[in-house]
mmCIF file of C-alpha atoms in Angstrom:
data_model
loop_
_atom_site.group_PDB
_atom_site.id
_atom_site.type_symbol
_atom_site.label_atom_id
_atom_site.label_comp_id
_atom_site.label_asym_id
_atom_site.label_seq_id
_atom_site.Cartn_x
_atom_site.Cartn_y
_atom_site.Cartn_z
ATOM 1 C CA MET E 1109 16.289 111.268 -34.628
ATOM 2 C CA LYS E 1110 15.824 112.603 -31.089
ATOM 3 C CA LYS E 1111 15.576 110.219 -28.154
ATOM 4 C CA TYR E 1112 13.666 110.846 -24.947
ATOM 5 C CA THR E 1113 13.547 109.491 -21.438
ATOM 6 C CA ILE E 1114 10.983 109.806 -18.653
ATOM 7 C CA GLY E 1115 11.831 110.574 -15.040
ATOM 8 C CA LEU E 1116 9.338 109.842 -12.242
ATOM 9 C CA ASP E 1117 9.602 111.042 -8.655
ATOM 10 C CA PHE E 1118 7.196 109.366 -6.226
ATOM 11 C CA GLY E 1119 7.184 111.815 -3.338
ATOM 12 C CA SER E 1120 5.232 111.989 -0.095
ATOM 13 C CA LEU E 1121 2.090 113.555 -1.541
ATOM 14 C CA SER E 1122 2.344 113.215 -5.312
ATOM 15 C CA CYS E 1123 4.138 111.726 -8.294
ATOM 16 C CA ARG E 1124 5.957 114.196 -10.528
ATOM 17 C CA GLY E 1125 7.251 113.344 -13.962
ATOM 18 C CA ILE E 1126 9.346 114.921 -16.715
ATOM 19 C CA LEU E 1127 10.068 114.072 -20.339
ATOM 20 C CA VAL E 1128 13.677 114.821 -21.235
ATOM 21 C CA ASP E 1129 15.527 115.153 -24.541
ATOM 22 C CA THR E 1130 18.560 112.884 -24.060
ATOM 23 C CA SER E 1131 20.726 114.926 -26.435
ATOM 24 C CA ASP E 1132 20.763 118.104 -24.356
ATOM 25 C CA GLY E 1133 18.819 117.439 -21.136
ATOM 26 C CA LEU E 1134 16.030 119.805 -22.150
ATOM 27 C CA ILE E 1135 12.745 119.177 -20.309
ATOM 28 C CA CYS E 1136 10.113 118.814 -22.998
ATOM 29 C CA ALA E 1137 7.060 118.123 -20.817
ATOM 30 C CA GLU E 1138 6.044 117.881 -17.176
ATOM 31 C CA ALA E 1139 3.173 116.175 -15.361
ATOM 32 C CA VAL E 1140 2.055 115.686 -11.773
ATOM 33 C CA MET E 1141 -0.643 113.778 -9.898
ATOM 34 C CA ALA E 1142 -1.474 114.174 -6.221
ATOM 35 C CA TYR E 1143 -2.234 110.961 -4.354
ATOM 36 C CA PRO E 1144 -6.024 110.757 -3.796
ATOM 37 C CA HIS E 1145 -5.598 109.225 -0.320
ATOM 38 C CA SER E 1146 -2.701 111.501 0.677
ATOM 39 C CA VAL E 1147 -1.126 110.208 3.925
ATOM 40 C CA LEU E 1148 -3.128 108.059 6.343
ATOM 41 C CA THR E 1149 -2.246 109.240 9.845
ATOM 42 C CA GLU E 1150 -5.496 109.124 11.815
ATOM 43 C CA ASN E 1151 -7.411 106.166 10.393
ATOM 44 C CA LEU E 1152 -7.586 103.686 7.525
ATOM 45 C CA PRO E 1153 -10.163 104.156 4.736
ATOM 46 C CA ASP E 1154 -12.582 101.868 6.597
ATOM 47 C CA GLY E 1155 -12.301 103.962 9.766
ATOM 48 C CA THR E 1156 -9.826 101.768 11.675
ATOM 49 C CA PRO E 1157 -7.946 104.185 13.993
ATOM 50 C CA LEU E 1158 -4.166 104.508 13.798
ATOM 51 C CA PRO E 1159 -1.568 105.188 16.525
ATOM 52 C CA ALA E 1160 0.014 108.654 16.618
ATOM 53 C CA ASP E 1161 3.340 107.514 15.110
ATOM 54 C CA PHE E 1162 1.825 105.890 12.005
ATOM 55 C CA ALA E 1163 2.066 107.290 8.458
ATOM 56 C CA LEU E 1164 0.538 104.961 5.859
ATOM 57 C CA GLN E 1165 -0.349 105.211 2.177
ATOM 58 C CA HIS E 1166 -2.645 103.484 -0.308
ATOM 59 C CA PRO E 1167 -0.719 101.466 -2.956
ATOM 60 C CA ARG E 1168 -3.445 102.180 -5.505
ATOM 61 C CA ASP E 1169 -2.341 105.824 -5.481
ATOM 62 C CA PHE E 1170 1.114 104.811 -6.705
ATOM 63 C CA ARG E 1171 -0.272 102.754 -9.591
ATOM 64 C CA GLU E 1172 -2.791 105.391 -10.632
ATOM 65 C CA ALA E 1173 -0.110 108.070 -10.532
ATOM 66 C CA LEU E 1174 2.238 105.882 -12.584
ATOM 67 C CA GLU E 1175 -0.388 105.367 -15.270
ATOM 68 C CA THR E 1176 -1.633 108.947 -15.292
ATOM 69 C CA VAL E 1177 1.727 110.720 -15.314
ATOM 70 C CA VAL E 1178 3.352 108.441 -17.883
ATOM 71 C CA LYS E 1179 0.336 108.674 -20.186
ATOM 72 C CA GLU E 1180 0.388 112.469 -20.066
ATOM 73 C CA LEU E 1181 4.108 112.613 -20.789
ATOM 74 C CA VAL E 1182 3.803 110.178 -23.685
ATOM 75 C CA ASN E 1183 0.919 112.171 -25.147
ATOM 76 C CA ASN E 1184 3.091 115.305 -25.043
ATOM 77 C CA CYS E 1185 6.139 113.665 -26.616
ATOM 78 C CA PRO E 1186 6.935 114.769 -30.207
ATOM 79 C CA SER E 1187 7.772 111.162 -31.119
ATOM 80 C CA PRO E 1188 6.612 108.668 -28.426
ATOM 81 C CA GLU E 1189 8.205 105.764 -30.288
ATOM 82 C CA ASN E 1190 11.596 107.283 -29.428
ATOM 83 C CA ILE E 1191 11.151 107.153 -25.647
ATOM 84 C CA ILE E 1192 13.967 104.838 -24.635
ATOM 85 C CA GLY E 1193 13.675 104.539 -20.868
ATOM 86 C CA ILE E 1194 12.016 105.371 -17.566
ATOM 87 C CA ALA E 1195 13.908 106.342 -14.406
ATOM 88 C CA ILE E 1196 12.276 105.875 -10.992
ATOM 89 C CA ASP E 1197 12.896 107.796 -7.786
ATOM 90 C CA THR E 1198 10.904 107.313 -4.559
ATOM 91 C CA THR E 1199 10.963 108.184 -0.879
ATOM 92 C CA VAL E 1200 12.740 105.551 1.233
ATOM 93 C CA SER E 1201 11.956 103.509 2.976
ATOM 94 C CA THR E 1202 8.390 103.337 1.767
ATOM 95 C CA VAL E 1203 7.531 99.671 2.273
ATOM 96 C CA LEU E 1204 4.721 97.520 0.886
ATOM 97 C CA ALA E 1205 3.661 94.066 2.075
ATOM 98 C CA VAL E 1206 2.745 92.065 -1.057
ATOM 99 C CA ASP E 1207 1.726 88.521 -1.994
ATOM 100 C CA ASP E 1208 3.366 86.263 -4.582
ATOM 101 C CA SER E 1209 1.538 88.078 -7.397
ATOM 102 C CA LEU E 1210 2.792 91.503 -6.254
ATOM 103 C CA ILE E 1211 -0.655 92.408 -4.901
ATOM 104 C CA PRO E 1212 -0.509 94.573 -1.750
ATOM 105 C CA LEU E 1213 -2.146 92.784 1.179
ATOM 106 C CA CYS E 1214 -4.135 95.880 2.168
ATOM 107 C CA GLU E 1215 -6.094 95.604 -1.077
ATOM 108 C CA LYS E 1216 -7.494 92.240 -0.010
ATOM 109 C CA ALA E 1217 -10.725 92.368 1.992
ATOM 110 C CA GLU E 1218 -9.364 90.224 4.835
ATOM 111 C CA PHE E 1219 -6.523 92.677 5.488
ATOM 112 C CA ALA E 1220 -8.258 96.013 4.837
ATOM 113 C CA ALA E 1221 -8.517 96.717 8.573
ATOM 114 C CA HIS E 1222 -4.910 95.656 9.342
ATOM 115 C CA PRO E 1223 -2.617 98.710 9.550
ATOM 116 C CA GLN E 1224 0.474 96.525 9.059
ATOM 117 C CA ALA E 1225 -0.821 95.500 5.626
ATOM 118 C CA TRP E 1226 -0.739 99.068 4.280
ATOM 119 C CA ALA E 1227 2.186 100.883 2.663
ATOM 120 C CA LYS E 1228 4.392 102.422 5.346
ATOM 121 C CA MET E 1229 5.827 105.709 4.135
ATOM 122 C CA TRP E 1230 9.297 106.935 5.030
ATOM 123 C CA LYS E 1231 8.188 108.905 8.109
ATOM 124 C CA HIS E 1232 6.218 106.017 9.619
ATOM 125 C CA HIS E 1233 7.723 105.417 13.086
ATOM 126 C CA GLY E 1234 5.767 102.410 14.281
ATOM 127 C CA ALA E 1235 8.968 100.391 14.723
ATOM 128 C CA THR E 1236 10.715 102.767 17.136
ATOM 129 C CA GLU E 1237 10.704 100.400 20.120
ATOM 130 C CA MET E 1238 11.655 97.422 17.951
ATOM 131 C CA ALA E 1239 14.626 99.378 16.582
ATOM 132 C CA LYS E 1240 15.901 99.936 20.122
ATOM 133 C CA ARG E 1241 15.804 96.174 20.736
ATOM 134 C CA VAL E 1242 17.709 95.486 17.498
ATOM 135 C CA GLU E 1243 20.327 98.061 18.523
ATOM 136 C CA GLN E 1244 20.778 96.192 21.797
ATOM 137 C CA ILE E 1245 21.230 92.883 19.955
ATOM 138 C CA CYS E 1246 23.889 94.517 17.763
ATOM 139 C CA LYS E 1247 25.808 95.511 20.889
ATOM 140 C CA GLU E 1248 25.350 92.158 22.630
ATOM 141 C CA GLN E 1249 26.599 90.211 19.595
ATOM 142 C CA ASN E 1250 29.186 92.796 18.522
ATOM 143 C CA ARG E 1251 27.616 93.103 15.078
ATOM 144 C CA PRO E 1252 28.752 95.772 12.572
ATOM 145 C CA TYR E 1253 25.314 97.182 11.753
ATOM 146 C CA LEU E 1254 25.532 100.181 14.075
ATOM 147 C CA ASP E 1255 28.766 101.290 12.407
ATOM 148 C CA LEU E 1256 27.276 100.722 8.969
ATOM 149 C CA TYR E 1257 24.138 102.724 9.715
ATOM 150 C CA GLY E 1258 25.475 105.801 11.452
ATOM 151 C CA GLY E 1259 25.509 104.524 15.016
ATOM 152 C CA SER E 1260 21.818 103.710 15.374
ATOM 153 C CA ILE E 1261 19.071 101.630 13.785
ATOM 154 C CA SER E 1262 16.394 103.696 12.092
ATOM 155 C CA PRO E 1263 12.739 102.675 12.484
ATOM 156 C CA GLU E 1264 12.266 104.135 9.001
ATOM 157 C CA SER E 1265 14.244 101.343 7.290
ATOM 158 C CA LEU E 1266 12.687 98.459 5.368
ATOM 159 C CA PHE E 1267 14.300 95.968 7.748
ATOM 160 C CA MET E 1268 12.626 97.480 10.804
ATOM 161 C CA LYS E 1269 9.267 97.980 9.127
ATOM 162 C CA ALA E 1270 9.212 94.271 8.326
ATOM 163 C CA ILE E 1271 10.099 93.445 11.943
ATOM 164 C CA GLU E 1272 7.311 95.769 13.034
ATOM 165 C CA ALA E 1273 4.819 93.670 11.054
ATOM 166 C CA PHE E 1274 6.247 90.516 12.664
ATOM 167 C CA THR E 1275 5.851 92.034 16.134
ATOM 168 C CA ARG E 1276 2.466 93.708 15.768
ATOM 169 C CA ASP E 1277 0.556 91.433 13.373
ATOM 170 C CA ARG E 1278 1.777 87.899 12.716
ATOM 171 C CA LYS E 1279 -1.077 87.215 10.293
ATOM 172 C CA VAL E 1280 0.175 89.992 8.026
ATOM 173 C CA TYR E 1281 3.805 88.930 8.435
ATOM 174 C CA ASP E 1282 3.136 85.239 7.777
ATOM 175 C CA THR E 1283 0.974 85.974 4.712
ATOM 176 C CA THR E 1284 3.402 88.455 3.183
ATOM 177 C CA GLU E 1285 5.491 87.014 0.371
ATOM 178 C CA CYS E 1286 7.742 90.054 0.251
ATOM 179 C CA PHE E 1287 8.298 93.340 2.047
ATOM 180 C CA ILE E 1288 9.311 95.515 -0.872
ATOM 181 C CA GLU E 1289 10.555 99.074 -1.321
ATOM 182 C CA LEU E 1290 8.260 101.338 -3.336
ATOM 183 C CA ALA E 1291 11.035 101.878 -5.896
ATOM 184 C CA ASP E 1292 11.341 98.126 -6.444
ATOM 185 C CA TYR E 1293 7.553 97.713 -6.487
ATOM 186 C CA VAL E 1294 7.117 100.268 -9.284
ATOM 187 C CA THR E 1295 10.088 98.909 -11.233
ATOM 188 C CA SER E 1296 8.766 95.350 -10.902
ATOM 189 C CA LEU E 1297 5.365 96.459 -12.211
ATOM 190 C CA LEU E 1298 7.009 98.056 -15.248
ATOM 191 C CA ALA E 1299 9.334 95.115 -15.886
ATOM 192 C CA GLY E 1300 6.716 92.431 -15.368
ATOM 193 C CA LYS E 1301 9.093 90.506 -13.117
ATOM 194 C CA PRO E 1302 10.659 90.958 -9.663
ATOM 195 C CA ILE E 1303 13.356 93.625 -9.580
ATOM 196 C CA PHE E 1304 15.391 94.482 -6.488
ATOM 197 C CA SER E 1305 17.881 97.325 -6.128
ATOM 198 C CA LEU E 1306 21.192 96.303 -4.563
ATOM 199 C CA PRO E 1307 21.847 99.815 -3.149
ATOM 200 C CA LEU E 1308 18.437 99.780 -1.442
ATOM 201 C CA MET E 1309 19.038 96.278 -0.063
ATOM 202 C CA LYS E 1310 22.363 97.404 1.414
ATOM 203 C CA ALA E 1311 21.186 100.785 2.688
ATOM 204 C CA LYS E 1312 17.774 99.802 4.075
ATOM 205 C CA ALA E 1313 17.635 96.029 4.590
ATOM 206 C CA PHE E 1314 20.894 95.018 6.364
ATOM 207 C CA TYR E 1315 22.184 93.251 3.241
ATOM 208 C CA ASP E 1316 25.868 92.519 2.670
ATOM 209 C CA GLU E 1317 27.123 91.248 -0.697
ATOM 210 C CA LYS E 1318 29.419 88.687 0.951
ATOM 211 C CA LEU E 1319 27.360 87.671 3.981
ATOM 212 C CA GLY E 1320 23.829 88.203 2.709
ATOM 213 C CA TYR E 1321 21.146 89.163 5.226
ATOM 214 C CA PRO E 1322 21.626 88.841 9.021
ATOM 215 C CA ASP E 1323 22.061 85.235 10.103
ATOM 216 C CA ALA E 1324 19.811 83.046 12.239
ATOM 217 C CA GLU E 1325 21.744 83.747 15.453
ATOM 218 C CA PHE E 1326 21.116 87.468 15.107
ATOM 219 C CA LEU E 1327 17.474 87.187 14.054
ATOM 220 C CA SER E 1328 16.544 84.544 16.633
ATOM 221 C CA ALA E 1329 17.863 86.790 19.386
ATOM 222 C CA TYR E 1330 14.883 89.002 18.629
ATOM 223 C CA HIS E 1331 12.526 86.021 18.256
ATOM 224 C CA PRO E 1332 13.141 82.422 17.080
ATOM 225 C CA ASP E 1333 10.480 82.720 14.370
ATOM 226 C CA LEU E 1334 12.119 85.797 12.820
ATOM 227 C CA VAL E 1335 14.668 83.579 11.035
ATOM 228 C CA THR E 1336 12.214 83.559 8.105
ATOM 229 C CA LEU E 1337 12.748 87.273 7.460
ATOM 230 C CA PRO E 1338 15.491 87.045 4.780
ATOM 231 C CA GLN E 1339 13.172 84.971 2.548
ATOM 232 C CA LYS E 1340 10.642 87.809 2.732
ATOM 233 C CA LEU E 1341 13.017 90.555 1.555
ATOM 234 C CA THR E 1342 13.799 89.356 -1.979
ATOM 235 C CA CYS E 1343 11.284 86.950 -3.475
ATOM 236 C CA ALA E 1344 10.237 85.526 -6.812
ATOM 237 C CA PHE E 1345 6.710 86.456 -7.894
ATOM 238 C CA LYS E 1346 4.290 84.473 -9.992
#
């Protein structure tokens, strides 16, 4: 009996999926869905203007694409009952601010006009100035992060996009239960429980398996209240 697996690639403008025969790698079906809201660079859906370095997305597009693409692939599978897994690939860091039920803050009426509540795609550069400050702290405290991340701190990382929310909009930061990578968001939706990728945590969130996230001395050098950040990077959802 043949077995199949589904592969999903959440790109910048669309989600692409394939159905693969696990015995020989043959692609049996393909599907794609473009994101209805594309990339938000000039204004939010309600008309709120955005700075020139912003690149945001609507989380609903990810969920609709997940449902649409998977359904099409399943419908084109010779024996859907023999689909044994789903693999997820996304752009990184694409970061969502969610509550304790995994609901994106931007989908709540009170945050619809808050740019920091929307999904920040990989090329969002709103944290550029904050990243320069974090680089300086690394040098002042002789921390290893610059060596670990190629000599500089990228504003595209999850860590910096969370700090951007802290700096630009404390209401969004304080309300956020978790700043989560798109890959972990989709996987958590499928699993029905919080799932976090260790490689993503290490590559994009300053996580070390022995030391954990940056300590209070490092975080408080940016701002005393930022010591709460580690609790907002891997959380348990209701």
